[in-house]
Coordinates of C-alpha atoms and ligand atoms in Angstrom, one line a residue:
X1 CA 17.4 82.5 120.8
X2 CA 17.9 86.5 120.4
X3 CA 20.3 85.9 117.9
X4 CA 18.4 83.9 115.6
X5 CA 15.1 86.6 116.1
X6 CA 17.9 88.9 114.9
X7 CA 18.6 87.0 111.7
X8 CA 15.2 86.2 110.9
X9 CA 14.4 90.1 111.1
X10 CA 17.1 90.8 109.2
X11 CA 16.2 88.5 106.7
X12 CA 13.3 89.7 106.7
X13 CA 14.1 93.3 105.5
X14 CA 17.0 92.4 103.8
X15 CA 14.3 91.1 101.7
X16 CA 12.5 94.6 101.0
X17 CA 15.8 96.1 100.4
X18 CA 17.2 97.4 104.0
X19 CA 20.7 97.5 104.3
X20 CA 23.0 96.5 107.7
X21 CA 25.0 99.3 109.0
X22 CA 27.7 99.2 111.5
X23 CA 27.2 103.0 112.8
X24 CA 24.6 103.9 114.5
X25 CA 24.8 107.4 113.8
X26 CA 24.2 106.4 110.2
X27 CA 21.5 104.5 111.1
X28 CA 17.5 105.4 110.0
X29 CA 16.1 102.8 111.8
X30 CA 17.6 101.1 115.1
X31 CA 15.6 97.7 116.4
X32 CA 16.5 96.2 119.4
X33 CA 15.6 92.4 119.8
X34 CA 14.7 92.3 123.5
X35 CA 14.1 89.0 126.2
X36 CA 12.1 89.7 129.0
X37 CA 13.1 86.3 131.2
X38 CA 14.7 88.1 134.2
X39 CA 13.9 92.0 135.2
X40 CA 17.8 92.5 134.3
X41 CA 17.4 91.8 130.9
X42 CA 14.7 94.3 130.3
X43 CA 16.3 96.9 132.6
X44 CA 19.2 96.6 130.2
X45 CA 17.1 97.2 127.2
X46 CA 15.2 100.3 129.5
X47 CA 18.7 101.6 129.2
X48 CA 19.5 101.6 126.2
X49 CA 16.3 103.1 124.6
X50 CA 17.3 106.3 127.2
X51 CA 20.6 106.4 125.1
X52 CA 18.8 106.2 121.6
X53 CA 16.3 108.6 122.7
X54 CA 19.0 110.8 123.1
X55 CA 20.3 110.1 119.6
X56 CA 17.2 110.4 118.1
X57 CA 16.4 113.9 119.6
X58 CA 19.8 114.8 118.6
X59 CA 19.4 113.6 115.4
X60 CA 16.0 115.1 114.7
X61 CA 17.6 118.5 115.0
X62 CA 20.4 118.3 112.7
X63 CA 19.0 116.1 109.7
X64 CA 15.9 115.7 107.9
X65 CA 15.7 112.2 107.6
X66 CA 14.5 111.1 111.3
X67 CA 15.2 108.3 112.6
X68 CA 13.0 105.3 113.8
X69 CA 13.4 103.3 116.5
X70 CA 11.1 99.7 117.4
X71 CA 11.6 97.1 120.3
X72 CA 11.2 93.4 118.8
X73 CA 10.6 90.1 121.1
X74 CA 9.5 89.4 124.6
X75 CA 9.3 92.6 125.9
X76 CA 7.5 93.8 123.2
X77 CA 4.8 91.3 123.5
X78 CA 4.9 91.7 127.2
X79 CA 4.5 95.1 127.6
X80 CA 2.4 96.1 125.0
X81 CA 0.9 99.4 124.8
X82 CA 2.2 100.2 128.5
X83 CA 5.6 100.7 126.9
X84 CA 4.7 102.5 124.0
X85 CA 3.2 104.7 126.6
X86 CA 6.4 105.3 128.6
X87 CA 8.5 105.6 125.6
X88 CA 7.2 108.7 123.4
X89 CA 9.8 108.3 121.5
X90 CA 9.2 104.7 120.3
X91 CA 8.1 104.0 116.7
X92 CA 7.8 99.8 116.2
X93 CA 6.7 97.3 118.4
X94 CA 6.7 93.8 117.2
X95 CA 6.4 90.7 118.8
X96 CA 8.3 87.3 118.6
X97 CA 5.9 86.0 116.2
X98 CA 4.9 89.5 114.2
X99 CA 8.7 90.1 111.9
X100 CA 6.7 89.5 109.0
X101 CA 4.6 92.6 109.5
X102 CA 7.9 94.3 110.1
X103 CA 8.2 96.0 106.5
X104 CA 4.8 97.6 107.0
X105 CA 5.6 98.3 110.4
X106 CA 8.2 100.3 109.4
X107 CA 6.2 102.0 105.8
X108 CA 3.8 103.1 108.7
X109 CA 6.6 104.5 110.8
X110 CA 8.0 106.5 108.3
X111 CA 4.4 107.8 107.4
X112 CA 4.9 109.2 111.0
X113 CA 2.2 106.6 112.9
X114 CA 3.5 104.9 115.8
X115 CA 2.7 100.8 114.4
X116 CA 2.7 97.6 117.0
X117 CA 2.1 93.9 115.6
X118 CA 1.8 92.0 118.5
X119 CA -0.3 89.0 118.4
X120 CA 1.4 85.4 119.3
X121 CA 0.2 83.1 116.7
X122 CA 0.1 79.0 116.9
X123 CA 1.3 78.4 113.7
X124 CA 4.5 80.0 112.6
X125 CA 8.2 79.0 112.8
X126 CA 9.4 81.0 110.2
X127 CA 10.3 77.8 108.2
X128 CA 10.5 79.5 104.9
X129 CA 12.8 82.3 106.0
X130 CA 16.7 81.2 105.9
X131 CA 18.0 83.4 108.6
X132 CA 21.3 86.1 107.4
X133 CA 24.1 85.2 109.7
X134 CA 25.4 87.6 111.7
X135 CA 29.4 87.1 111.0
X136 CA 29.3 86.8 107.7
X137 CA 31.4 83.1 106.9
X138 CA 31.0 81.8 109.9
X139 CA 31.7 78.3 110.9
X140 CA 29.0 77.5 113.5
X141 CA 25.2 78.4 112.7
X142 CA 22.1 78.2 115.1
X143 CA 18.9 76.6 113.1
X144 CA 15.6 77.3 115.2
X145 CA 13.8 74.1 115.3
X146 CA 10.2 75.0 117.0
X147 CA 9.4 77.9 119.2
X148 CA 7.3 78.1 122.4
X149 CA 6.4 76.4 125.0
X150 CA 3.9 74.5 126.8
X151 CA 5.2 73.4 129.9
X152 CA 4.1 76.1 132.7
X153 CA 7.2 76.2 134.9
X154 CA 5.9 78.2 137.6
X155 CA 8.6 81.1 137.7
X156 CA 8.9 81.3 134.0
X157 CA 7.1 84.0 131.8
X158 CA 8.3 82.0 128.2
X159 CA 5.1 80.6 127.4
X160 CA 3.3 84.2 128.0
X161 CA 6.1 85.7 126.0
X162 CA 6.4 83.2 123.3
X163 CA 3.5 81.5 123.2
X164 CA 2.3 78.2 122.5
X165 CA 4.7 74.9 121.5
X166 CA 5.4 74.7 117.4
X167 CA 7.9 73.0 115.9
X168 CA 9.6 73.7 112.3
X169 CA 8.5 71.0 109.3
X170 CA 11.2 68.7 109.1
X171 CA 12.1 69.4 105.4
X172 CA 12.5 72.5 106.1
X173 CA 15.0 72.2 108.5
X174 CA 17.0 69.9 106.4
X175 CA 17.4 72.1 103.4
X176 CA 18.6 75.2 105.8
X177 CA 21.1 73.1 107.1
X178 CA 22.2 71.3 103.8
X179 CA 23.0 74.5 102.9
X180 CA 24.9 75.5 105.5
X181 CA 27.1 72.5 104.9
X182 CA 27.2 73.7 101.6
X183 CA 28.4 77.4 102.8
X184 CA 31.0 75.5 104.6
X185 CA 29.5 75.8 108.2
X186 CA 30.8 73.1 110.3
X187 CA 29.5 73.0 113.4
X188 CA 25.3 73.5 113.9
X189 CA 23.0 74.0 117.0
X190 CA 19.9 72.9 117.2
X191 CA 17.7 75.8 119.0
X192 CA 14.4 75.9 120.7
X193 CA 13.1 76.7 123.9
X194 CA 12.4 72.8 124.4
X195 CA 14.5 71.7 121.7
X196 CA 13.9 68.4 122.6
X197 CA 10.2 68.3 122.9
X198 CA 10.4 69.0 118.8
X199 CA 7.1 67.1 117.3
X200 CA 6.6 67.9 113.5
X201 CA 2.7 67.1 113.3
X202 CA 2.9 67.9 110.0
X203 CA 3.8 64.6 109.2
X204 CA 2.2 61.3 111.2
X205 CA 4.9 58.7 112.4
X206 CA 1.0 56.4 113.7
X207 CA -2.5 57.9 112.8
X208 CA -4.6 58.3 115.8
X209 CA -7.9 56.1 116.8
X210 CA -10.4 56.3 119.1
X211 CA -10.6 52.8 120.3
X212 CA -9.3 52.1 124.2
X213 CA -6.5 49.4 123.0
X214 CA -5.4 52.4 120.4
X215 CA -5.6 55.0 123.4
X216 CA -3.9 52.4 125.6
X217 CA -1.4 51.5 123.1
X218 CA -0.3 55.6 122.8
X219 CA -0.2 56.1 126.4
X220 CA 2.5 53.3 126.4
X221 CA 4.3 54.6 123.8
X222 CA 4.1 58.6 124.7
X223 CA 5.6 57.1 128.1
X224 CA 8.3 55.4 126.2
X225 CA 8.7 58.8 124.3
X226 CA 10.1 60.5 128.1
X227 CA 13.4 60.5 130.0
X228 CA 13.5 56.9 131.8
X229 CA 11.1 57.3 135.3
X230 CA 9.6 60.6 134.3
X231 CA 6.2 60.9 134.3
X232 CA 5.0 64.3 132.2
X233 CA 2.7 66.7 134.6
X234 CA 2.4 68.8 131.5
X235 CA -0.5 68.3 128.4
X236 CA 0.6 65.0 126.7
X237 CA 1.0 65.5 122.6
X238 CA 1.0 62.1 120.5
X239 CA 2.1 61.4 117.1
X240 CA 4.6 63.5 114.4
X241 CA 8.1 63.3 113.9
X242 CA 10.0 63.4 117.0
X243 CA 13.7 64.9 117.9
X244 CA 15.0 61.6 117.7
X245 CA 14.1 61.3 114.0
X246 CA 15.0 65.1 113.5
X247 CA 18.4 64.8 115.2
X248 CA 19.0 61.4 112.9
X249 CA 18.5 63.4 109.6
X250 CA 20.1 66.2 110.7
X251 CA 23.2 64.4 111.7
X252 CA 23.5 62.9 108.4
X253 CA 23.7 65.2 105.9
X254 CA 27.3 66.2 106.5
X255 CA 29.4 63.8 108.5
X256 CA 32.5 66.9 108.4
X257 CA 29.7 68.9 110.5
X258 CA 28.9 68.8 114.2
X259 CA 25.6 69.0 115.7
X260 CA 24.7 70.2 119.4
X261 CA 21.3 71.2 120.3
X262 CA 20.1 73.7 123.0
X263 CA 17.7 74.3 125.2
X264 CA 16.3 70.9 125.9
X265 CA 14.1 70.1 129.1
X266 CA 15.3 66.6 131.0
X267 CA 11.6 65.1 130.7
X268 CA 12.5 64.6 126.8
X269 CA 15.4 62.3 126.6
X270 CA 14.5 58.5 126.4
X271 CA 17.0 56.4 125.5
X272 CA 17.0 56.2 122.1
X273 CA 17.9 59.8 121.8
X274 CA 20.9 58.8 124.6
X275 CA 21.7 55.9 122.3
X276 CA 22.0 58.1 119.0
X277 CA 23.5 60.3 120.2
X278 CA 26.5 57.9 121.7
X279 CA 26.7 55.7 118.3
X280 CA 26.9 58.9 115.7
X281 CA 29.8 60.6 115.7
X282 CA 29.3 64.4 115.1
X283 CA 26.4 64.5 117.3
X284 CA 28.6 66.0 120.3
X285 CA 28.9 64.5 123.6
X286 CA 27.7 67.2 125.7
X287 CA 24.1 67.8 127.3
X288 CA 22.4 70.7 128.9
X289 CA 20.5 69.2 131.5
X290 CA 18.7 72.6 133.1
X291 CA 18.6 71.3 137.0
X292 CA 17.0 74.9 138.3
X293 CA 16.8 73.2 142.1
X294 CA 18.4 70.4 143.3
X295 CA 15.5 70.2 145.9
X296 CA 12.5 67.7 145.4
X297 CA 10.2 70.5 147.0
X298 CA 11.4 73.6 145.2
X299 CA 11.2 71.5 142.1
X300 CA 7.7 70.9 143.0
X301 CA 6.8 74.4 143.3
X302 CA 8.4 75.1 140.3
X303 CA 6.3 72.7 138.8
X304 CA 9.3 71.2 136.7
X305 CA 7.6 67.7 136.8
X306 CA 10.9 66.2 138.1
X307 CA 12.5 65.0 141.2
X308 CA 15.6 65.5 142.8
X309 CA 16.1 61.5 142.1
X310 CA 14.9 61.1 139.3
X311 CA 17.5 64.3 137.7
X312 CA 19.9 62.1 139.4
X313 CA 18.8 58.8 138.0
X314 CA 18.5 60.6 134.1
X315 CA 22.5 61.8 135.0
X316 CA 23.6 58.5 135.6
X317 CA 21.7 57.0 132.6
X318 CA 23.0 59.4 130.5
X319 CA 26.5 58.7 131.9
X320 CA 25.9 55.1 131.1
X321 CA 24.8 55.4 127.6
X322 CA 27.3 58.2 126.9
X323 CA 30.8 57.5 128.5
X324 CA 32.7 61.1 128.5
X325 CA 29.5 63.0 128.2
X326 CA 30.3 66.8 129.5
X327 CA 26.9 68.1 130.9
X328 CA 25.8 71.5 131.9
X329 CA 23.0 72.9 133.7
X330 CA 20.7 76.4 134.9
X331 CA 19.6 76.8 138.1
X332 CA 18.1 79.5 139.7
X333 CA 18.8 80.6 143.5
X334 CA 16.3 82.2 146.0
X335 CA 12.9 80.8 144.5
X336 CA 10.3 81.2 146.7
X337 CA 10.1 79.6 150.0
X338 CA 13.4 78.0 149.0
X339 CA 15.2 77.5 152.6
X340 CA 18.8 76.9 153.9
X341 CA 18.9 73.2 153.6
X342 CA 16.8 73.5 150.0
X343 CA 19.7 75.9 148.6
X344 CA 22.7 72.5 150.7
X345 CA 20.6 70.0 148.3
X346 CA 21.3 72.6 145.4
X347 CA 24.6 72.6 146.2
X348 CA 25.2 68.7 146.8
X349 CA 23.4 67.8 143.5
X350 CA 26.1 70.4 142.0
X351 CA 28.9 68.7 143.2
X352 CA 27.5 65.0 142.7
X353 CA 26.6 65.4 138.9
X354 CA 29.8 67.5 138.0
X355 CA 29.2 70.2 135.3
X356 CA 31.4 71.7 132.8
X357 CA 29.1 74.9 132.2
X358 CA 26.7 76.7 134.3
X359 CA 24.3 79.2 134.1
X360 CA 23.1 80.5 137.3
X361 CA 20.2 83.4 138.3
X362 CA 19.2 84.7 141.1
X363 CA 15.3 84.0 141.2
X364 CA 13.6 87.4 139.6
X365 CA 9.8 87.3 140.1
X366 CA 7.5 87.5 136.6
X367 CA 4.1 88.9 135.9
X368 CA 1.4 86.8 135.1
X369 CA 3.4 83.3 136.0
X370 CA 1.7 81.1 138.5
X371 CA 4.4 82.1 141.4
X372 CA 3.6 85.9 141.0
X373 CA -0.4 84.9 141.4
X374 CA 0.3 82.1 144.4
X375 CA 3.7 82.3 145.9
X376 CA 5.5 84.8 148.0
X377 CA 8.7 85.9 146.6
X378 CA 9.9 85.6 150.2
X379 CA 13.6 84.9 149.9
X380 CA 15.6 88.5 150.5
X381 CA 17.4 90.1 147.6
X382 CA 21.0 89.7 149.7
X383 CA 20.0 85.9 150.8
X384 CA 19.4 85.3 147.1
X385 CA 22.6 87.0 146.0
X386 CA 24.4 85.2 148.7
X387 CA 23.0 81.6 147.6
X388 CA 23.9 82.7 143.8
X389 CA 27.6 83.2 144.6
X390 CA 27.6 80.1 146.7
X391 CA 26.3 78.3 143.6
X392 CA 29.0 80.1 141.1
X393 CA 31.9 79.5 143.6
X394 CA 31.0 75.7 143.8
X395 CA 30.6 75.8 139.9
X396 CA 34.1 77.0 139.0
X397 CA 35.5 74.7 141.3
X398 CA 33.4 72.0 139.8
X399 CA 34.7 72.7 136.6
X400 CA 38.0 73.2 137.0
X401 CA 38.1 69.3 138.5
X402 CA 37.0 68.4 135.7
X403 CA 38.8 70.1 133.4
X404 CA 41.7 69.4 134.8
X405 CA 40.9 65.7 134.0
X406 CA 41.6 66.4 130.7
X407 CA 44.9 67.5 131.1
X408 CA 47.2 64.9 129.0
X409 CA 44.6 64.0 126.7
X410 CA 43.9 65.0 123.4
X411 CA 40.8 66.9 122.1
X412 CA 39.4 67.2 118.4
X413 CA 38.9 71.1 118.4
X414 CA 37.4 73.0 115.4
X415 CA 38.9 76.3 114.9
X416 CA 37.1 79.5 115.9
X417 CA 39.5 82.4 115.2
X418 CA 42.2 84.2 116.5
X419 CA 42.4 84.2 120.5
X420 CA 41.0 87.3 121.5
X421 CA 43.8 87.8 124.2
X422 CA 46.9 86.9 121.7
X423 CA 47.3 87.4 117.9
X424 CA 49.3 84.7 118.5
X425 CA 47.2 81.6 119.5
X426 CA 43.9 80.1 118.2
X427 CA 41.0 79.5 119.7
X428 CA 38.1 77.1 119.3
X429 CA 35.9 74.3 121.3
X430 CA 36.2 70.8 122.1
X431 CA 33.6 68.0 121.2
X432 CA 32.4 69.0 125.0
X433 CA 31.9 72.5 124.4
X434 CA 35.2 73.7 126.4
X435 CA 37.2 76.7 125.1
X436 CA 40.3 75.2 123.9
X437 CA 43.6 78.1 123.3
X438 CA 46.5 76.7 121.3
X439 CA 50.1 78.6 119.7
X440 CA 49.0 79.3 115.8
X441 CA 52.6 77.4 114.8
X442 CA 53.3 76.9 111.5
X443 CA 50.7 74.8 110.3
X444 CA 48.3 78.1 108.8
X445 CA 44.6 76.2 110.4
X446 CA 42.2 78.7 109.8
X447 CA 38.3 78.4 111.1
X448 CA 36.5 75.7 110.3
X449 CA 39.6 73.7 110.6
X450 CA 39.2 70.5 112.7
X451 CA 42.6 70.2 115.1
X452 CA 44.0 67.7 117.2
X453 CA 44.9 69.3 119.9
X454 CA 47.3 68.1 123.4
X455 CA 45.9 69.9 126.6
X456 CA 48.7 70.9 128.7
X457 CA 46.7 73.5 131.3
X458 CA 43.3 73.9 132.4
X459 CA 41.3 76.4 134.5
X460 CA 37.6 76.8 135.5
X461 CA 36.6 78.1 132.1
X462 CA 39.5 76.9 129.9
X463 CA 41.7 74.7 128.2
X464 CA 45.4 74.7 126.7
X465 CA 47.3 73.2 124.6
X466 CA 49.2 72.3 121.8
X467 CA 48.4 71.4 118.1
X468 CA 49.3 67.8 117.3
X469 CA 47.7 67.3 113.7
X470 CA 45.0 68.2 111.3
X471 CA 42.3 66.4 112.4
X472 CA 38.9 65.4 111.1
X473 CA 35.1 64.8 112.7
X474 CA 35.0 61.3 110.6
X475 CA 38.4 59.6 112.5
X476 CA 37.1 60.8 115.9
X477 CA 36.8 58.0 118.2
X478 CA 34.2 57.9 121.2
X479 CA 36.1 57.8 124.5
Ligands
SAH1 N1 13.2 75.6 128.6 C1 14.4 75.6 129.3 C2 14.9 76.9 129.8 C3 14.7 78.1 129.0 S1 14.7 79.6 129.9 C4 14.2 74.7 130.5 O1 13.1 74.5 130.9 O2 15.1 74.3 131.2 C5 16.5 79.8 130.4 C6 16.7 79.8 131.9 O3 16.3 81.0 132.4 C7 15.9 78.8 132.7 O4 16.5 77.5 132.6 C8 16.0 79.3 134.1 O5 17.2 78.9 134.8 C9 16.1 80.8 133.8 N2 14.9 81.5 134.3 C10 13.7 81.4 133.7 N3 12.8 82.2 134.4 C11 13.5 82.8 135.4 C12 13.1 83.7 136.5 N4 11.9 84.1 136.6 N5 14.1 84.1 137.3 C13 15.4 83.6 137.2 N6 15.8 82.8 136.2 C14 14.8 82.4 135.3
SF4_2 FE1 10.2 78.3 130.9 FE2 9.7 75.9 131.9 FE3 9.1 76.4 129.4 FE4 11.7 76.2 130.1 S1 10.1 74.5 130.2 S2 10.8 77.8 128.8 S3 11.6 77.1 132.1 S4 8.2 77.3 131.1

């Protein structure tokens, strides 16, 4: 997510005539695009403002063009004036939804004012601003599809820090990706905070009535609209283009391009979403399936709207629909009032579903969420840590099972770059999202170069192998 809010700033004042630099000491004005999720992530950023503090003072003496320095994102939005206070030597604040502002921001910096734009807004996406990628030429992109969030998970300070649900016009999306297929970019991710919740209510799929048969009729069909068995504890929303439709048109503008998405929430995958994403084949195989607790009463507390069975009845449903799927999950350890035998049904619902990819926290408390107002944050900081490793250990043994299933078989991998351990060997990723390593050979494959590749050896976090063939997305058969 941090990357795109980079590339939408940038865009931004590329616009107005900034220019990039790679040295910082040549730098007039440093932003720092912040996330405020976990306490780590902003004590990170804390840290880094000390060092261009530093820099700045230093710079201030020895040259007369001073330099600026604004916090963008979360913790922007978050902290607010509080920060600005702490930090004297912070010019720009500017929230998730404010980089539009940033070119004044900035005019009133230089003027020598200290300028915030802060307020979260219900409307924008940013649809009419095509983001500036990072690497310039890169094969894979990241297209931010709606922003927000809605859902009130009771640990989670998103929706303070990003505000309300909105997705992206579908048109819009379409033409940024069209041309990213015609920049050559082969391989696209879908992003949003519930990617999968997308609703483009800019255009009406049904109009809405009044009558109760109508009302009936669109609680039966917002119920077909969720995960098999889920019921939604959160604000029902009717009508508009949904991901299903979105993930359709996407997937068939380039059939040489492949499509993942990320972060979906498991309330929002019915089976028509399952079904397309079985039957087209550069929509990849692999799901992130955010768990957080693999107990029924910690997921209660959480308020994640979900039970431990019904997670378990989406897996195997999704399994069903989508032989070979590779699935991969967050969960978070030490919640509060999370006990022993919560943190054993964690652990068994780890080893029962079987996940390539994990991303695991230890529970860090948030302002103004719904656990920082009613629960205690109760579980000790060592417990916690202890729980997280227990989680990580029985991760990388998960995965490397499972990835040494795949030993013998052979994977279509597009082509990243060189490996960063050998000049020698390339690197890239598998339909599931696994890091594949191969010898270069003769055959020059350069990124964005689709490979058939043999997996000889396999560990917890990768694959490899040998180059068999060119390969292409259009012959790739579903397991
Ligand atoms: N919308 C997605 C997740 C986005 S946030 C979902 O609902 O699944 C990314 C991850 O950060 C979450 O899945 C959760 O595991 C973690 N996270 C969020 N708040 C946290 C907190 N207060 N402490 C620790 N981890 C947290
Ligand atoms: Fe946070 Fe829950 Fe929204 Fe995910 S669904 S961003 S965890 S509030």
């Amino acid at each position: 997510m941090n990357v795109n809010d980079t590339e939408i700033a940038w865009s931004i004042l590329q616009r107005t005539g900034y220019q990039r630099t790679a040295d910082i000491n040549k730098a007039d004005v440093v932003l720092l695009v912040t996330c405020s999720i976990r306490e780590k992530a902003e004590q990170t950023i804390r840290n880094r403002l000390q060092q261009l503090t530093a820099l700045k003072k230093r710079r201030s003496s020895s040259s007369s063009t001073p330099m600026k320095v604004g916090i963008l994102g979360c913790m922007a939005g978050r902290l607010k004036t509080e920060l600005l206070q702490q930090e004297k030597l912070l010019d720009v604040l500017a929230g998730p939804d404010s980089y539009r502002d940033l070119p004044r921001l900035l005019r009133e910096a230089q003027g020598g004012q200290r300028a915030s734009s802060l307020l979260l807004s219900l409307e924008e996406t940013y649809a009419d601003i095509m983001p500036v990628q990072q690497v310039p030429r890169a094969r894979s992109a990241f297209v931010s599809i709606m922003r927000g969030c809605d859902n009130m998970c009771s640990y989670c300070i998103v929706p303070f820090t990003r505000g309300r649900e909105r997705s992206r016009p579908v048109s819009s999306i379409l033409e940024e990706v069209q041309m990213l297929s015609n920049q050559g970019v082969k391989e696209v991710t879908l992003l949003g905070q519930n990617v999968n919740s997308y609703r483009d209510l800019s255009e009406q799929q049904f109009s809405g009535g009044g009558s109760s048969s109508q009302q009936q009729q669109q609680q039966q069909q917002q119920q077909q609209q969720l995960s098999r068995g889920f019921q939604t504890i959160y604000r029902p929303r009717l009508g508009g283009l949904r991901f299903c439709h979105l993930l359709d048109r996407v997937s068939r503008i380039d059939p040489d391009m492949r499509i993942r998405f990320t972060s979906p929430h498991p309330k929002d995958f019915p089976d028509e979403v399952l079904h397309l994403i079985s039957e087209r084949h550069n929509i990849c195989r692999q799901i992130h399936l955010p768990a957080q607790s693999g107990s029924t009463r910690v997921l209660k507390a959480m308020r994640r709207g979900y039970t431990r069975e019904t997670y378990l009845d989406l897996v195997t449903n999704i399994k069903t629909i989508i032989p070979g799927v590779s699935l991969s999950s967050d969960f978070i350890s030490g919640f509060c009032g999370e006990t022993e035998d919560d943190h054993q049904e964690t652990l068994s619902l780890i080893q029962e579903v079987g996940y390539n990819i994990g991303f695991l926290f230890a529970y860090s408390m948030r302002k103004k969420t719904q656990a920082f107002h009613r629960l205690q944050d109760d579980v000790p900081p060592d417990v916690k840590q202890r729980r997280l490793q227990d989680c990580i250990a029985l991760f990388r043994q998960e995965a490397a099972r499972l990835n040494a299933t795949l030993v013998g078989s052979t994977q279509l991998v597009l082509v990243e770059g060189v490996s960063k351990r050998s000049a020698a060997e390339l690197c890239g990723r598998s339909d599931g999202n696994m890091k594949v390593i191969f010898p270069k050979g003769d055959e020059a494959f350069q990124p964005g170069d689709y490979v058939q590749v043999e997996i000889l050896s396999s560990s917890s976090q990768s694959l490899r192998g040998r180059a068999v063939i060119r390969g292409s997305l259009r012959d790739s058969v579903p397991p």
